[in-house]
mmCIF file of C-alpha atoms and ligand atoms in Angstrom:
data_model
loop_
_atom_site.group_PDB
_atom_site.id
_atom_site.type_symbol
_atom_site.label_atom_id
_atom_site.label_comp_id
_atom_site.label_asym_id
_atom_site.label_seq_id
_atom_site.Cartn_x
_atom_site.Cartn_y
_atom_site.Cartn_z
ATOM 1 C CA MET A 186 218.036 153.179 245.653
ATOM 2 C CA PRO A 187 217.320 155.875 243.067
ATOM 3 C CA ASP A 188 213.676 156.398 242.156
ATOM 4 C CA THR A 189 214.343 154.849 238.756
ATOM 5 C CA ALA A 190 215.280 151.411 240.165
ATOM 6 C CA TYR A 191 213.089 149.550 242.655
ATOM 7 C CA ASN A 192 214.284 146.340 244.260
ATOM 8 C CA LEU A 193 211.991 143.605 245.589
ATOM 9 C CA THR A 194 212.100 139.889 246.200
ATOM 10 C CA VAL A 195 209.579 137.295 245.082
ATOM 11 C CA GLY A 196 210.534 134.217 247.076
ATOM 12 C CA ASP A 197 214.039 133.310 245.884
ATOM 13 C CA PHE A 198 213.919 135.731 242.952
ATOM 14 C CA ASN A 199 215.737 139.043 243.310
ATOM 15 C CA CYS A 200 213.847 141.505 241.119
ATOM 16 C CA THR A 201 214.507 145.103 240.148
ATOM 17 C CA VAL A 202 212.046 147.319 238.314
ATOM 18 C CA PHE A 203 213.819 149.863 236.115
ATOM 19 C CA SER A 204 212.181 152.891 234.593
ATOM 20 C CA ASP A 205 212.848 153.373 230.894
ATOM 21 C CA GLY A 206 211.349 156.854 231.199
ATOM 22 C CA CYS A 207 207.868 157.743 230.095
ATOM 23 C CA LEU A 208 205.720 158.051 226.988
ATOM 24 C CA ILE A 209 203.907 161.328 226.473
ATOM 25 C CA ASP A 210 200.653 161.302 224.515
ATOM 26 C CA PRO A 211 198.566 164.429 223.988
ATOM 27 C CA ASP A 212 196.081 163.284 226.646
ATOM 28 C CA GLU A 213 198.236 161.343 229.061
ATOM 29 C CA THR A 214 201.720 160.414 230.252
ATOM 30 C CA PHE A 215 202.395 156.704 230.522
ATOM 31 C CA GLY A 216 205.112 155.051 232.541
ATOM 32 C CA LEU A 217 207.476 152.602 230.860
ATOM 33 C CA ASN A 218 208.884 149.989 233.226
ATOM 34 C CA CYS A 219 211.073 146.937 232.689
ATOM 35 C CA ILE A 220 211.820 144.273 235.285
ATOM 36 C CA LEU A 221 215.009 142.304 235.861
ATOM 37 C CA ILE A 222 214.725 138.886 237.508
ATOM 38 C CA GLU A 223 217.833 137.313 239.031
ATOM 39 C CA ALA A 224 217.323 133.614 239.678
ATOM 40 C CA GLU A 225 219.547 130.523 239.657
ATOM 41 C CA GLY A 226 222.511 132.599 238.486
ATOM 42 C CA ARG A 227 220.522 133.910 235.533
ATOM 43 C CA LYS A 228 219.675 137.516 234.757
ATOM 44 C CA ILE A 229 216.404 137.723 232.859
ATOM 45 C CA LEU A 230 214.928 140.987 231.661
ATOM 46 C CA ILE A 231 211.305 141.414 230.629
ATOM 47 C CA ASP A 232 211.284 143.890 227.729
ATOM 48 C CA ASN A 233 213.974 146.495 227.082
ATOM 49 C CA GLY A 234 212.145 149.743 226.441
ATOM 50 C CA PHE A 235 212.753 152.260 223.696
ATOM 51 C CA GLY A 236 216.563 152.326 223.504
ATOM 52 C CA GLU A 237 218.283 154.813 221.236
ATOM 53 C CA ASN A 238 215.154 155.033 219.093
ATOM 54 C CA SER A 239 213.366 157.063 221.744
ATOM 55 C CA THR A 240 212.023 160.477 220.906
ATOM 56 C CA GLY A 241 213.455 161.855 224.147
ATOM 57 C CA THR A 242 211.444 160.903 227.225
ATOM 58 C CA ALA A 243 212.250 157.174 227.189
ATOM 59 C CA GLY A 244 215.249 154.969 226.410
ATOM 60 C CA LEU A 245 216.713 155.356 229.910
ATOM 61 C CA LEU A 246 216.886 151.659 230.865
ATOM 62 C CA LEU A 247 220.657 151.278 230.501
ATOM 63 C CA ASP A 248 221.374 154.484 232.437
ATOM 64 C CA ASN A 249 219.073 153.347 235.212
ATOM 65 C CA MET A 250 220.570 149.842 235.284
ATOM 66 C CA LYS A 251 224.012 151.427 235.631
ATOM 67 C CA THR A 252 222.974 153.274 238.806
ATOM 68 C CA VAL A 253 222.725 149.909 240.579
ATOM 69 C CA GLY A 254 225.704 148.296 238.862
ATOM 70 C CA ARG A 255 223.934 146.282 236.164
ATOM 71 C CA LYS A 256 225.417 146.224 232.682
ATOM 72 C CA PRO A 257 223.924 145.102 229.362
ATOM 73 C CA GLU A 258 226.478 142.287 229.102
ATOM 74 C CA ASP A 259 225.142 140.831 232.391
ATOM 75 C CA ILE A 260 221.790 140.007 230.811
ATOM 76 C CA ASP A 261 221.508 136.448 229.474
ATOM 77 C CA THR A 262 217.811 136.376 228.563
ATOM 78 C CA ILE A 263 215.239 138.921 227.453
ATOM 79 C CA ILE A 264 211.569 137.948 227.385
ATOM 80 C CA PHE A 265 209.357 140.030 225.107
ATOM 81 C CA ASP A 266 205.726 140.003 226.218
ATOM 82 C CA HIS A 267 204.944 141.336 222.737
ATOM 83 C CA GLY A 268 206.684 143.040 219.812
ATOM 84 C CA HIS A 269 205.536 146.656 220.077
ATOM 85 C CA ILE A 270 208.076 149.439 219.630
ATOM 86 C CA ASP A 271 208.188 150.474 223.302
ATOM 87 C CA HIS A 272 209.025 146.923 224.436
ATOM 88 C CA VAL A 273 211.691 145.813 221.951
ATOM 89 C CA CYS A 274 213.632 148.835 220.667
ATOM 90 C CA GLY A 275 216.194 148.639 223.480
ATOM 91 C CA THR A 276 217.484 145.520 221.674
ATOM 92 C CA PHE A 277 219.468 147.427 219.077
ATOM 93 C CA LYS A 278 221.392 150.634 218.635
ATOM 94 C CA LYS A 279 220.453 153.153 215.963
ATOM 95 C CA ASP A 280 222.704 151.334 213.491
ATOM 96 C CA GLY A 281 220.905 148.034 214.236
ATOM 97 C CA SER A 282 223.752 146.433 216.199
ATOM 98 C CA PRO A 283 222.810 144.558 219.412
ATOM 99 C CA VAL A 284 222.841 146.332 222.800
ATOM 100 C CA PHE A 285 222.839 143.155 224.941
ATOM 101 C CA PRO A 286 225.783 141.152 223.591
ATOM 102 C CA ASN A 287 225.153 137.981 225.601
ATOM 103 C CA ALA A 288 221.366 137.831 225.541
ATOM 104 C CA ARG A 289 219.041 135.377 223.927
ATOM 105 C CA TYR A 290 215.495 136.499 223.308
ATOM 106 C CA ILE A 291 212.238 134.736 224.030
ATOM 107 C CA ILE A 292 209.029 135.472 222.146
ATOM 108 C CA THR A 293 205.864 133.481 221.499
ATOM 109 C CA ARG A 294 205.215 131.630 218.251
ATOM 110 C CA GLU A 295 202.065 133.700 217.557
ATOM 111 C CA GLU A 296 203.910 136.980 218.068
ATOM 112 C CA TRP A 297 206.898 135.948 215.964
ATOM 113 C CA ASP A 298 204.622 134.780 213.146
ATOM 114 C CA TYR A 299 202.782 138.107 213.258
ATOM 115 C CA ILE A 300 206.066 140.054 213.084
ATOM 116 C CA LYS A 301 207.111 137.873 210.125
ATOM 117 C CA SER A 302 203.857 138.509 208.295
ATOM 118 C CA PRO A 303 203.669 141.482 205.896
ATOM 119 C CA PRO A 304 202.259 144.742 207.291
ATOM 120 C CA GLY A 305 198.454 144.994 206.989
ATOM 121 C CA ASP A 306 196.212 148.011 206.513
ATOM 122 C CA ASN A 307 196.303 149.210 210.147
ATOM 123 C CA GLU A 308 198.895 151.988 209.916
ATOM 124 C CA THR A 309 199.017 152.497 213.690
ATOM 125 C CA GLN A 310 199.960 148.867 214.246
ATOM 126 C CA ASN A 311 202.331 148.922 211.273
ATOM 127 C CA GLY A 312 204.129 151.772 213.057
ATOM 128 C CA PHE A 313 204.184 149.907 216.373
ATOM 129 C CA TYR A 314 205.739 146.859 214.647
ATOM 130 C CA ARG A 315 208.043 148.577 212.172
ATOM 131 C CA HIS A 316 211.183 148.225 214.311
ATOM 132 C CA ALA A 317 210.464 144.610 215.206
ATOM 133 C CA ARG A 318 210.123 143.766 211.522
ATOM 134 C CA GLN A 319 213.214 145.701 210.524
ATOM 135 C CA TYR A 320 215.612 144.861 213.350
ATOM 136 C CA LEU A 321 214.412 141.760 215.235
ATOM 137 C CA LEU A 322 213.863 139.464 212.266
ATOM 138 C CA PRO A 323 217.557 139.659 211.224
ATOM 139 C CA LEU A 324 218.461 138.548 214.781
ATOM 140 C CA HIS A 325 216.422 135.346 214.392
ATOM 141 C CA ASP A 326 219.397 133.149 215.388
ATOM 142 C CA ARG A 327 219.280 134.695 218.854
ATOM 143 C CA PHE A 328 215.560 134.060 219.346
ATOM 144 C CA ASP A 329 213.867 131.177 221.089
ATOM 145 C CA VAL A 330 210.315 131.048 219.748
ATOM 146 C CA VAL A 331 208.155 129.356 222.364
ATOM 147 C CA ALA A 332 204.593 128.393 223.250
ATOM 148 C CA SER A 333 202.470 130.992 225.042
ATOM 149 C CA ASP A 334 202.410 128.896 228.232
ATOM 150 C CA CYS A 335 206.118 128.032 228.251
ATOM 151 C CA GLU A 336 207.980 127.659 231.550
ATOM 152 C CA ILE A 337 211.178 129.654 231.014
ATOM 153 C CA LEU A 338 212.781 128.590 234.280
ATOM 154 C CA SER A 339 211.323 126.940 237.360
ATOM 155 C CA GLY A 340 208.764 129.479 238.632
ATOM 156 C CA ILE A 341 208.975 131.796 235.603
ATOM 157 C CA THR A 342 206.100 130.974 233.265
ATOM 158 C CA LEU A 343 204.445 132.670 230.317
ATOM 159 C CA VAL A 344 200.675 133.099 230.508
ATOM 160 C CA PRO A 345 198.684 133.549 227.271
ATOM 161 C CA ALA A 346 196.924 136.943 227.121
ATOM 162 C CA HIS A 347 196.205 137.433 223.451
ATOM 163 C CA GLY A 348 194.230 140.372 222.083
ATOM 164 C CA HIS A 349 196.447 143.378 222.673
ATOM 165 C CA THR A 350 198.631 141.634 220.115
ATOM 166 C CA PRO A 351 198.296 138.170 218.538
ATOM 167 C CA GLY A 352 200.958 136.583 220.759
ATOM 168 C CA ASN A 353 200.781 138.828 223.805
ATOM 169 C CA VAL A 354 201.658 137.124 227.096
ATOM 170 C CA MET A 355 202.033 137.871 230.775
ATOM 171 C CA VAL A 356 204.885 136.497 232.876
ATOM 172 C CA ASP A 357 204.054 134.731 236.134
ATOM 173 C CA LEU A 358 206.802 134.724 238.766
ATOM 174 C CA SER A 359 206.210 132.230 241.575
ATOM 175 C CA SER A 360 208.728 131.236 244.227
ATOM 176 C CA GLN A 361 208.479 129.980 247.807
ATOM 177 C CA GLY A 362 204.752 130.706 247.983
ATOM 178 C CA GLU A 363 205.157 134.285 246.738
ATOM 179 C CA ARG A 364 203.885 135.492 243.385
ATOM 180 C CA LEU A 365 204.173 138.486 241.077
ATOM 181 C CA LEU A 366 202.154 138.603 237.863
ATOM 182 C CA CYS A 367 203.806 140.792 235.225
ATOM 183 C CA ILE A 368 200.770 141.861 233.192
ATOM 184 C CA GLY A 369 202.592 143.905 230.550
ATOM 185 C CA ASP A 370 200.108 145.809 228.386
ATOM 186 C CA ILE A 371 196.928 144.132 229.625
ATOM 187 C CA ILE A 372 196.152 147.632 230.848
ATOM 188 C CA HIS A 373 197.983 150.852 229.938
ATOM 189 C CA SER A 374 196.200 153.374 232.118
ATOM 190 C CA PRO A 375 193.823 153.391 235.080
ATOM 191 C CA ARG A 376 191.419 155.147 232.665
ATOM 192 C CA GLU A 377 190.786 151.738 231.118
ATOM 193 C CA PHE A 378 189.181 150.514 234.354
ATOM 194 C CA ALA A 379 186.135 152.693 233.707
ATOM 195 C CA ASP A 380 186.345 152.838 229.918
ATOM 196 C CA PRO A 381 187.914 149.582 228.654
ATOM 197 C CA ALA A 382 187.859 150.753 225.008
ATOM 198 C CA CYS A 383 189.435 154.199 225.515
ATOM 199 C CA LEU A 384 192.865 153.087 224.264
ATOM 200 C CA ALA A 385 191.662 150.541 221.711
ATOM 201 C CA ALA A 386 194.026 151.981 219.065
ATOM 202 C CA PHE A 387 196.883 150.334 220.967
ATOM 203 C CA ASP A 388 195.358 146.881 220.424
ATOM 204 C CA VAL A 389 195.704 144.714 217.321
ATOM 205 C CA THR A 390 192.339 143.106 218.150
ATOM 206 C CA PRO A 391 190.452 145.551 220.404
ATOM 207 C CA ALA A 392 187.477 143.263 221.114
ATOM 208 C CA GLY A 393 189.791 140.417 222.088
ATOM 209 C CA ALA A 394 191.935 142.726 224.206
ATOM 210 C CA ILE A 395 188.913 144.035 226.113
ATOM 211 C CA LYS A 396 187.698 140.497 226.819
ATOM 212 C CA THR A 397 191.160 139.354 227.956
ATOM 213 C CA ARG A 398 191.607 142.498 230.083
ATOM 214 C CA ALA A 399 188.259 142.029 231.844
ATOM 215 C CA LYS A 400 189.039 138.442 232.798
ATOM 216 C CA ILE A 401 192.597 139.104 233.954
ATOM 217 C CA LEU A 402 191.603 142.152 236.027
ATOM 218 C CA ALA A 403 188.723 140.265 237.641
ATOM 219 C CA ASP A 404 190.929 137.267 238.419
ATOM 220 C CA ALA A 405 193.697 139.474 239.863
ATOM 221 C CA ALA A 406 191.220 141.411 242.018
ATOM 222 C CA ARG A 407 189.530 138.235 243.282
ATOM 223 C CA ASP A 408 192.816 136.494 244.076
ATOM 224 C CA GLY A 409 194.596 139.562 245.522
ATOM 225 C CA THR A 410 197.412 139.003 243.042
ATOM 226 C CA PHE A 411 200.507 141.207 243.326
ATOM 227 C CA VAL A 412 200.856 142.818 239.905
ATOM 228 C CA PHE A 413 203.537 144.559 237.831
ATOM 229 C CA ALA A 414 202.096 146.834 235.119
ATOM 230 C CA THR A 415 204.490 148.072 232.438
ATOM 231 C CA HIS A 416 202.795 151.402 231.744
ATOM 232 C CA PHE A 417 201.608 152.426 235.201
ATOM 233 C CA THR A 418 203.494 155.059 237.182
ATOM 234 C CA PHE A 419 206.902 153.737 238.322
ATOM 235 C CA PRO A 420 207.434 151.172 239.703
ATOM 236 C CA GLY A 421 204.080 149.866 238.414
ATOM 237 C CA LEU A 422 203.681 147.483 241.352
ATOM 238 C CA GLY A 423 200.430 147.059 243.237
ATOM 239 C CA TYR A 424 197.037 145.419 243.398
ATOM 240 C CA ILE A 425 193.876 145.537 241.314
ATOM 241 C CA ARG A 426 190.784 146.148 243.415
ATOM 242 C CA GLN A 427 187.179 145.500 242.423
ATOM 243 C CA ILE A 428 184.558 146.966 244.737
ATOM 244 C CA ASN A 429 180.876 146.886 243.745
ATOM 245 C CA GLY A 430 181.988 145.998 240.225
ATOM 246 C CA VAL A 431 184.302 149.024 239.929
ATOM 247 C CA PHE A 432 188.005 148.396 239.313
ATOM 248 C CA SER A 433 190.768 150.544 240.807
ATOM 249 C CA TRP A 434 194.538 150.448 241.262
ATOM 250 C CA ALA A 435 196.201 150.264 244.644
ATOM 251 C CA PRO A 436 199.921 150.977 244.144
ATOM 252 C CA ILE A 437 202.348 149.733 246.778
HETATM 253 ZN ZN1 ZN B 195 203.538 148.978 225.700
#
């Protein structure tokens, strides 16, 4: 397999992590990973990256899907863990037309309501949500707006993780005694282990995000949960460790 597509199984689920490229900030380069879950004849994607709206280093999901024979028309469901630009822009081409012709989209009620609400005075967040407001709202007929703890399919369940955004969720994959917790943007960088507020500008409600992050990281470390992190270095799979109160990342 190319190093932009990583295949794994979680019980009966056949999963592939695809890189959408990376996001380059002045201080740091972040990964951008999406995961495809094939289960019960369904093909379910979590997030779809930057698409044609990328500034150049991201938007590679479709190319990377193609390398292992997956096409946009194969995808029947796309779960958005939240509505930020780097998670939803793969939905539409530059002219606004849909990229995944057969997909329905799943988003939480809190997140959809936030996208529907007028922009506030936080210009950073207004920028992060601009594309969702402009291009997702007109596709409302293709959206299933669900509760934050909704079971999408047997063994594929949303887990509320609000704070980063008002309707932010994780996706829990459980099958045949195996489990993968897709934590999305609960953490963006290992830097946040030591300094939980260092990327607070990414969060709609920083205090809430820090509280949610601390609990989820502690739970994952205690339980030895296998984790998929959207913005960690590809493929973003590994384990959270907590030793003497200090968190760290153990990639597979
Ligand atoms: Zn993100």
